[in-house]
Tab-separated table of C-alpha atoms in Angstrom:
chain	number	residue	atom	x	y	z
P	1	MET	CA	0.018	-0.067	-0.003
P	2	ARG	CA	1.339	3.435	-0.906
P	3	THR	CA	0.197	7.086	0.257
P	4	THR	CA	1.785	10.668	0.596
P	5	ILE	CA	0.802	10.484	4.140
P	6	ALA	CA	0.228	8.138	6.532
P	7	ILE	CA	-1.761	9.365	9.672
P	8	ILE	CA	-1.311	6.705	12.827
P	9	GLY	CA	-4.759	7.162	15.082
P	10	ALA	CA	-8.155	8.006	14.375
P	11	GLY	CA	-8.922	10.241	17.217
P	12	PRO	CA	-9.747	13.899	16.688
P	13	ALA	CA	-6.213	14.827	15.642
P	14	GLY	CA	-5.748	12.407	12.854
P	15	LEU	CA	-9.394	12.429	11.710
P	16	LEU	CA	-9.091	16.331	11.284
P	17	LEU	CA	-5.602	16.243	9.727
P	18	ALA	CA	-6.880	13.620	7.336
P	19	ARG	CA	-9.677	15.916	6.643
P	20	LEU	CA	-7.770	19.201	6.180
P	21	LEU	CA	-5.354	16.888	3.647
P	22	HIS	CA	-7.882	15.925	1.645
P	23	ASN	CA	-9.414	19.414	1.198
P	24	ALA	CA	-5.913	20.255	-0.199
P	25	GLY	CA	-5.666	17.574	-2.523
P	26	ILE	CA	-3.047	15.425	-0.787
P	27	ASP	CA	-3.692	11.715	-0.391
P	28	CYS	CA	-3.288	10.275	3.063
P	29	VAL	CA	-4.300	7.102	4.867
P	30	VAL	CA	-5.557	6.801	8.558
P	31	LEU	CA	-4.834	3.479	10.388
P	32	GLU	CA	-6.570	3.070	13.838
P	33	ASN	CA	-5.757	0.351	15.951
P	34	ARG	CA	-9.267	0.237	17.868
P	35	THR	CA	-12.681	-0.405	16.319
P	36	ARG	CA	-15.312	2.338	15.157
P	37	ALA	CA	-17.375	1.409	17.900
P	38	TYR	CA	-14.742	2.487	20.553
P	39	VAL	CA	-13.424	5.246	18.713
P	40	GLU	CA	-17.037	6.850	18.753
P	41	GLN	CA	-17.840	6.249	22.545
P	42	ARG	CA	-13.992	7.161	24.302
P	43	GLN	CA	-15.536	10.212	26.605
P	44	ARG	CA	-12.604	12.701	26.693
P	45	ALA	CA	-13.005	16.702	26.483
P	46	GLY	CA	-15.923	18.820	26.086
P	47	ILE	CA	-14.647	22.415	25.765
P	48	LEU	CA	-13.975	23.846	22.249
P	49	GLU	CA	-11.784	27.027	21.801
P	50	GLN	CA	-13.488	29.289	19.333
P	51	GLY	CA	-10.127	28.431	17.054
P	52	THR	CA	-11.184	24.322	17.201
P	53	VAL	CA	-15.144	25.559	16.435
P	54	ASP	CA	-13.651	27.891	13.418
P	55	ALA	CA	-11.343	24.776	11.911
P	56	LEU	CA	-14.442	22.282	12.302
P	57	ARG	CA	-16.603	24.421	10.540
P	58	ALA	CA	-14.135	25.565	7.787
P	59	CYS	CA	-13.468	21.800	7.022
P	60	GLY	CA	-17.343	21.215	6.763
P	61	ALA	CA	-17.435	19.156	10.127
P	62	GLY	CA	-19.546	21.654	12.086
P	63	ALA	CA	-22.976	21.439	11.208
P	64	ARG	CA	-24.038	18.960	14.053
P	65	MET	CA	-21.564	20.996	16.667
P	66	ASP	CA	-23.896	24.192	15.602
P	67	ALA	CA	-27.271	22.840	16.054
P	68	GLU	CA	-26.314	20.864	18.958
P	69	GLY	CA	-23.462	22.574	20.688
P	70	LEU	CA	-23.954	24.952	23.666
P	71	VAL	CA	-22.445	28.286	23.276
P	72	HIS	CA	-20.656	29.394	26.149
P	73	HIS	CA	-19.492	33.165	26.918
P	74	GLY	CA	-17.904	32.657	30.379
P	75	ILE	CA	-17.228	30.595	33.416
P	76	GLU	CA	-18.045	30.930	36.727
P	77	LEU	CA	-15.172	30.907	39.672
P	78	ARG	CA	-16.478	30.002	43.141
P	79	PHE	CA	-14.187	30.875	46.701
P	80	ASP	CA	-14.835	31.968	49.624
P	81	ARG	CA	-17.978	31.027	49.377
P	82	GLN	CA	-18.522	33.659	46.909
P	83	SER	CA	-19.383	33.884	43.059
P	84	HIS	CA	-17.207	35.675	40.207
P	85	ARG	CA	-18.190	35.415	36.142
P	86	ILE	CA	-15.383	35.895	33.839
P	87	ASP	CA	-16.745	37.193	30.695
P	88	PHE	CA	-14.802	35.918	27.506
P	89	PRO	CA	-16.661	38.149	24.714
P	90	GLU	CA	-16.014	41.284	26.787
P	91	LEU	CA	-12.702	40.643	27.639
P	92	THR	CA	-11.160	39.047	24.419
P	93	GLY	CA	-12.994	40.811	21.423
P	94	GLY	CA	-16.025	38.574	21.218
P	95	ARG	CA	-14.464	35.040	21.340
P	96	SER	CA	-16.352	32.216	22.997
P	97	VAL	CA	-16.284	28.325	23.600
P	98	MET	CA	-18.752	25.725	22.623
P	99	VAL	CA	-19.334	22.543	24.548
P	100	TYR	CA	-19.635	19.701	22.526
P	101	ALA	CA	-18.176	16.657	23.523
P	102	GLN	CA	-14.903	15.175	21.872
P	103	THR	CA	-17.229	11.708	21.037
P	104	GLU	CA	-19.823	13.676	18.802
P	105	VAL	CA	-16.432	15.383	17.184
P	106	VAL	CA	-15.067	11.853	16.424
P	107	LYS	CA	-18.606	10.846	14.970
P	108	ASP	CA	-18.889	13.956	12.693
P	109	LEU	CA	-15.265	13.369	11.159
P	110	VAL	CA	-15.764	9.550	10.852
P	111	ALA	CA	-18.712	10.334	9.013
P	112	LEU	CA	-17.076	12.561	6.571
P	113	GLN	CA	-14.166	10.420	6.390
P	114	LEU	CA	-16.012	7.170	5.234
P	115	ALA	CA	-18.542	9.364	2.739
P	116	GLU	CA	-15.864	11.258	1.169
P	117	GLY	CA	-12.523	9.683	1.638
P	118	PRO	CA	-9.416	9.398	2.465
P	119	PRO	CA	-8.620	5.828	3.304
P	120	LEU	CA	-9.909	5.109	7.019
P	121	PHE	CA	-8.716	1.455	8.219
P	122	PHE	CA	-10.194	0.444	11.806
P	123	GLU	CA	-8.604	-2.445	13.584
P	124	ALA	CA	-5.137	-1.327	11.812
P	125	GLU	CA	-2.766	-1.963	14.691
P	126	ALA	CA	0.598	0.365	13.511
P	127	LEU	CA	3.300	-1.680	14.912
P	128	ALA	CA	6.319	0.350	13.921
P	129	VAL	CA	7.492	3.122	12.045
P	130	GLU	CA	10.635	2.107	10.136
P	131	LYS	CA	13.229	4.269	8.347
P	132	PRO	CA	11.780	7.519	10.006
P	133	ALA	CA	14.866	9.932	8.809
P	134	SER	CA	14.882	8.350	4.951
P	135	ASP	CA	12.708	10.054	2.207
P	136	HIS	CA	10.201	6.945	2.324
P	137	PRO	CA	9.481	5.970	5.799
P	138	VAL	CA	7.371	2.961	6.233
P	139	VAL	CA	4.651	2.235	8.797
P	140	ARG	CA	4.354	-1.544	9.548
P	141	PHE	CA	0.869	-2.584	10.575
P	142	THR	CA	-1.630	-5.469	10.833
P	143	HIS	CA	-5.167	-5.652	9.295
P	144	GLU	CA	-7.885	-8.496	9.047
P	145	GLY	CA	-5.456	-10.987	10.322
P	146	ARG	CA	-2.482	-10.463	8.484
P	147	GLU	CA	0.727	-7.784	8.589
P	148	GLN	CA	0.944	-5.289	5.997
P	149	THR	CA	3.199	-2.422	5.023
P	150	LEU	CA	2.268	1.234	4.344
P	151	ASP	CA	4.773	3.107	2.086
P	152	CYS	CA	4.832	7.069	2.574
P	153	ASP	CA	6.530	10.272	2.372
P	154	TYR	CA	5.846	11.262	5.765
P	155	VAL	CA	4.419	9.857	9.053
P	156	VAL	CA	2.096	11.858	11.471
P	157	GLY	CA	1.744	10.070	15.071
P	158	CYS	CA	-1.547	10.719	16.499
P	159	ASP	CA	-1.698	7.973	18.296
P	160	GLY	CA	-1.900	8.956	21.755
P	161	PHE	CA	0.440	8.792	25.063
P	162	HIS	CA	0.294	4.827	24.419
P	163	GLY	CA	1.121	5.077	20.720
P	164	ILE	CA	4.216	3.776	18.707
P	165	ALA	CA	4.895	6.887	16.879
P	166	ARG	CA	6.822	8.388	19.423
P	167	ALA	CA	9.390	5.418	19.650
P	168	ALA	CA	10.608	6.666	15.881
P	169	ILE	CA	12.532	9.467	17.945
P	170	PRO	CA	15.937	8.093	19.008
P	171	THR	CA	16.113	7.884	22.645
P	172	GLY	CA	19.280	10.024	22.558
P	173	ILE	CA	17.394	12.914	20.730
P	174	ARG	CA	14.210	12.739	22.247
P	175	ARG	CA	13.844	14.816	26.076
P	176	THR	CA	10.697	14.348	28.353
P	177	TYR	CA	9.435	16.873	30.690
P	178	GLU	CA	6.409	15.705	33.243
P	179	ARG	CA	5.006	16.095	36.136
P	180	THR	CA	2.701	14.368	38.438
P	181	TYR	CA	-0.056	16.100	40.400
P	182	PRO	CA	-0.876	14.651	43.882
P	183	TYR	CA	-4.635	14.353	43.165
P	184	SER	CA	-7.187	12.897	40.764
P	185	TRP	CA	-10.323	14.337	39.763
P	186	LEU	CA	-13.225	11.714	40.039
P	187	GLY	CA	-15.735	12.477	37.002
P	188	ILE	CA	-19.441	11.180	37.031
P	189	LEU	CA	-21.957	11.818	34.157
P	190	ALA	CA	-25.587	12.066	35.530
P	191	ASP	CA	-28.945	12.205	33.837
P	192	VAL	CA	-30.053	15.425	34.840
P	193	PRO	CA	-30.097	18.861	33.474
P	194	PRO	CA	-27.208	20.902	34.403
P	195	SER	CA	-27.468	23.714	37.350
P	196	CYS	CA	-25.863	26.242	35.448
P	197	ASP	CA	-25.897	28.157	32.398
P	198	GLU	CA	-21.739	28.173	32.175
P	199	LEU	CA	-19.004	26.110	33.775
P	200	ILE	CA	-18.446	26.396	37.404
P	201	TYR	CA	-14.888	26.112	38.619
P	202	ALA	CA	-14.855	25.981	42.640
P	203	ARG	CA	-11.986	25.809	45.132
P	204	GLY	CA	-12.752	24.964	48.659
P	205	GLU	CA	-11.469	23.677	51.641
P	206	GLU	CA	-12.573	20.449	51.082
P	207	GLY	CA	-10.958	20.735	47.623
P	208	PHE	CA	-11.706	21.537	43.945
P	209	ALA	CA	-15.093	20.879	41.812
P	210	LEU	CA	-16.283	21.623	38.170
P	211	HIS	CA	-19.572	21.530	37.233
P	212	SER	CA	-19.732	21.183	33.402
P	213	MET	CA	-22.287	19.356	30.945
P	214	ARG	CA	-22.479	17.238	27.811
P	215	SER	CA	-26.218	18.634	26.641
P	216	PRO	CA	-29.058	19.948	27.788
P	217	THR	CA	-29.865	17.016	29.829
P	218	VAL	CA	-26.568	15.611	30.512
P	219	SER	CA	-24.472	16.909	33.659
P	220	ARG	CA	-20.614	16.273	33.541
P	221	LEU	CA	-19.090	16.712	37.208
P	222	TYR	CA	-15.754	16.238	38.682
P	223	LEU	CA	-14.292	16.008	42.466
P	224	GLN	CA	-11.033	16.432	43.607
P	225	VAL	CA	-9.935	12.946	45.264
P	226	PRO	CA	-6.842	11.372	46.486
P	227	ASN	CA	-4.903	9.518	43.963
P	228	GLY	CA	-5.635	6.046	43.890
P	229	THR	CA	-8.974	6.559	44.867
P	230	ASP	CA	-11.580	3.963	43.713
P	231	PRO	CA	-14.845	4.899	42.482
P	232	ALA	CA	-16.553	2.234	43.961
P	233	ASP	CA	-15.910	3.538	47.134
P	234	TRP	CA	-18.301	6.791	46.202
P	235	SER	CA	-21.523	6.100	47.029
P	236	ASP	CA	-24.042	7.949	44.394
P	237	ASP	CA	-25.412	10.162	47.247
P	238	ARG	CA	-21.460	10.708	49.088
P	239	ILE	CA	-20.758	12.278	45.655
P	240	TRP	CA	-23.611	14.568	45.171
P	241	ASP	CA	-23.284	15.582	49.071
P	242	GLU	CA	-19.530	16.578	48.435
P	243	LEU	CA	-20.376	18.234	45.228
P	244	ASP	CA	-23.170	20.185	47.317
P	245	ARG	CA	-20.404	21.357	49.985
P	246	ARG	CA	-17.916	22.444	47.403
P	247	PHE	CA	-20.103	24.316	45.367
P	248	ALA	CA	-21.933	26.327	48.473
P	249	ILE	CA	-21.999	29.802	48.337
P	250	ASP	CA	-23.710	32.441	51.022
P	251	ASP	CA	-25.498	34.462	48.489
P	252	GLY	CA	-28.300	33.832	45.964
P	253	ASP	CA	-30.764	30.847	45.546
P	254	TRP	CA	-28.712	28.573	43.689
P	255	SER	CA	-29.428	24.965	44.125
P	256	LEU	CA	-27.381	21.864	42.686
P	257	ALA	CA	-30.143	19.196	40.802
P	258	ARG	CA	-29.515	15.692	41.613
P	259	GLY	CA	-30.055	12.758	39.211
P	260	PRO	CA	-29.276	8.777	38.237
P	261	ILE	CA	-25.341	8.959	38.381
P	262	THR	CA	-24.682	7.177	34.822
P	263	SER	CA	-20.689	6.658	34.839
P	264	LYS	CA	-18.077	6.888	37.373
P	265	SER	CA	-14.315	7.551	36.491
P	266	VAL	CA	-11.176	8.548	38.372
P	267	THR	CA	-8.627	10.603	35.934
P	268	PRO	CA	-4.994	11.245	37.313
P	269	MET	CA	-3.882	14.548	36.784
P	270	ARG	CA	-0.382	14.758	34.561
P	271	SER	CA	1.835	17.143	32.645
P	272	TYR	CA	3.660	15.660	29.749
P	273	VAL	CA	5.628	17.136	26.873
P	274	THR	CA	7.971	15.475	24.622
P	275	GLU	CA	10.557	17.221	22.395
P	276	PRO	CA	11.188	17.811	19.858
P	277	MET	CA	7.570	16.871	17.730
P	278	ARG	CA	9.332	15.808	14.282
P	279	TYR	CA	12.388	13.624	13.567
P	280	GLY	CA	13.459	13.219	9.848
P	281	ARG	CA	10.019	12.162	8.082
P	282	VAL	CA	7.804	11.360	11.286
P	283	PHE	CA	5.574	14.192	13.223
P	284	LEU	CA	4.239	13.989	16.288
P	285	ALA	CA	0.298	15.765	16.950
P	286	GLY	CA	-1.618	15.635	20.063
P	287	ASP	CA	-1.413	13.373	23.193
P	288	ALA	CA	1.260	11.392	21.454
P	289	ALA	CA	3.355	14.672	22.370
P	290	HIS	CA	1.929	16.432	25.257
P	291	ILE	CA	-0.611	15.833	27.692
P	292	VAL	CA	-1.981	18.373	30.361
P	293	PRO	CA	-4.243	18.431	33.386
P	294	PRO	CA	-7.819	18.878	32.224
P	295	THR	CA	-8.593	22.153	34.246
P	296	GLY	CA	-7.390	24.479	31.341
P	297	ALA	CA	-9.702	22.518	28.745
P	298	LYS	CA	-6.430	22.960	26.424
P	299	GLY	CA	-5.928	18.832	25.693
P	300	LEU	CA	-8.185	18.312	22.734
P	301	ASN	CA	-7.593	22.347	21.580
P	302	LEU	CA	-3.868	21.769	21.525
P	303	ALA	CA	-4.312	18.758	19.554
P	304	VAL	CA	-6.335	20.632	16.885
P	305	SER	CA	-3.695	23.431	16.595
P	306	ASP	CA	-0.928	20.649	16.117
P	307	VAL	CA	-2.905	19.087	13.119
P	308	ARG	CA	-3.780	22.744	11.856
P	309	ILE	CA	-0.388	24.077	11.783
P	310	LEU	CA	0.785	20.724	10.220
P	311	ALA	CA	-2.066	20.788	7.567
P	312	ARG	CA	-0.785	24.328	6.488
P	313	ALA	CA	3.297	23.030	6.360
P	314	PHE	CA	2.012	20.262	4.208
P	315	GLU	CA	-0.631	22.332	2.137
P	316	HIS	CA	2.473	24.817	1.483
P	317	HIS	CA	5.042	21.815	0.600
P	318	HIS	CA	2.581	20.541	-2.096
P	319	ARG	CA	2.057	23.641	-3.824
P	320	THR	CA	5.626	25.420	-3.395
P	321	GLY	CA	7.646	22.236	-3.082
P	322	SER	CA	9.352	24.425	0.164
P	323	ASP	CA	9.997	22.278	3.318
P	324	GLU	CA	10.251	25.683	4.990
P	325	LEU	CA	7.072	25.168	7.208
P	326	LEU	CA	7.521	21.512	7.845
P	327	THR	CA	11.159	22.150	9.471
P	328	SER	CA	9.534	24.711	11.686
P	329	TYR	CA	6.197	22.699	13.068
P	330	SER	CA	7.965	21.328	16.296
P	331	ASP	CA	9.503	25.033	17.258
P	332	LEU	CA	6.284	26.336	16.543
P	333	CYS	CA	4.119	24.202	18.339
P	334	LEU	CA	6.133	23.752	21.260
P	335	ARG	CA	6.067	27.299	21.818
P	336	ARG	CA	2.208	26.951	21.850
P	337	VAL	CA	2.398	23.869	23.629
P	338	TRP	CA	4.556	25.139	26.807
P	339	GLN	CA	2.005	28.320	26.773
P	340	ALA	CA	-0.652	26.028	27.259
P	341	THR	CA	1.043	23.813	29.860
P	342	ARG	CA	2.057	26.663	31.869
P	343	PHE	CA	-1.670	27.835	31.770
P	344	SER	CA	-2.977	24.784	32.554
P	345	TYR	CA	-0.541	24.198	35.282
P	346	ASP	CA	-1.606	27.654	36.969
P	347	MET	CA	-5.291	26.839	36.758
P	348	THR	CA	-4.664	23.254	38.647
P	349	THR	CA	-2.558	24.747	41.408
P	350	MET	CA	-4.616	27.759	41.748
P	351	LEU	CA	-8.074	25.700	42.056
P	352	HIS	CA	-6.795	22.687	43.726
P	353	SER	CA	-5.752	21.797	47.634
P	354	GLN	CA	-2.511	20.240	47.734
P	355	PRO	CA	-2.514	17.350	50.274
P	356	SER	CA	1.030	18.979	51.804
P	357	GLU	CA	-0.507	22.747	51.566
P	358	SER	CA	0.477	25.244	54.126
P	359	ALA	CA	-1.759	28.068	55.142
P	360	PHE	CA	0.456	30.459	53.444
P	361	ASP	CA	-0.044	28.727	50.542
P	362	SER	CA	-3.484	28.635	50.593
P	363	ARG	CA	-3.767	32.120	51.306
P	364	VAL	CA	-1.669	32.852	48.340
P	365	HIS	CA	-3.526	30.767	45.624
P	366	LEU	CA	-7.149	32.676	47.339
P	367	ALA	CA	-5.232	35.931	46.387
P	368	ARG	CA	-4.348	34.732	42.965
P	369	LEU	CA	-8.188	34.091	42.733
P	370	HIS	CA	-9.544	37.418	44.058
P	371	ARG	CA	-7.028	39.306	41.376
P	372	LEU	CA	-8.823	37.398	38.946
P	373	ALA	CA	-12.119	38.765	40.435
P	374	SER	CA	-11.010	42.095	40.530
P	375	SER	CA	-8.288	43.078	37.600
P	376	ARG	CA	-9.497	43.412	34.470
P	377	PRO	CA	-5.984	42.750	32.750
P	378	ALA	CA	-5.992	39.452	35.003
P	379	ALA	CA	-9.077	38.281	33.977
P	380	ALA	CA	-8.542	38.917	30.138
P	381	GLU	CA	-5.373	37.005	30.275
P	382	LEU	CA	-7.529	34.113	31.987
P	383	ALA	CA	-10.257	34.769	29.194
P	384	GLY	CA	-7.710	35.045	26.202
P	385	ASN	CA	-6.121	31.664	27.257
P	386	TYR	CA	-9.196	29.673	27.924
P	387	THR	CA	-10.775	30.638	24.360
P	388	GLY	CA	-7.568	30.212	22.868
P	389	LEU	CA	-4.664	31.943	21.590
P	390	PRO	CA	-4.252	32.959	18.292
P	391	LEU	CA	-2.416	30.255	15.963
């Protein structure tokens, strides 16, 4: 099998890149080791930056998002039993975010890919990337019970943290930076309409809580819990009671609506960056190169930024023959990745209670939150990062 660009992984990054390349007249093949049903049911992120929304619309994948997604013009911060709203359009010149689950983004992109191309193979497990520094790398993979090879000019690894593409970068060249946070998120899906119009980020003495949503009838909520927590140890009533405590405020008549919990899971919090994001003819994008804690809603959006930059570079090469943008891909992406990593780190440490946190540390984090509530420049910086930095 032969193609110009081999894409490993059919998550949002790989699928969007395939769509952008297809629209630019560049042929590619997508290999995904899971089934279509599995890919379309993975619960992941749900907040789309303005740039991500614009990219999905521009590539023809925005119709259902615009019909079913929920536009949010701000977030609410709760601390010291008070509520403070950050107004995105006012602070950013009109930018906002969209609540639309990653599962739905994937469904939309898969449907487009299968209807219009390029080729997408499910249950095609990539085994290795060979000759990554040559002009014609090769991807070995298994599909329908036999081993095959995909000859190509370039390989793009959109295969996540546990994928094989990153291993194509020699260990002597590859550098890794990571941080593991001393807490996790207990997340639930509940069949109950959201109790808020916009996301609520709450910091209290008991820890962090987040109220999000998946649709007008499904709520998504999170609690800070110790690492190693077993979701089975948390009954439904215990979860709702703890959420009530952490969201409590002194003024207003707000209350948390309860409903049947349909899903519970625990997500460890970590930051991870691999450098460089390019070696020879192999490029990394999304979780294959970087992971951020979900506090800043950057994971999916960073992956989209990566492939938008890469698609432009491939299109430039296709039109002009120049490798200039391909050569600069890693440096350009990493500048953005580290800004998003910094923002996610700031949001995470400011909103969570550290297990060994001193009274001094706690007061400093509260001072940071009070500054966001009282300083327009500070609020504008948060709003600009949250809605997405210019590409």
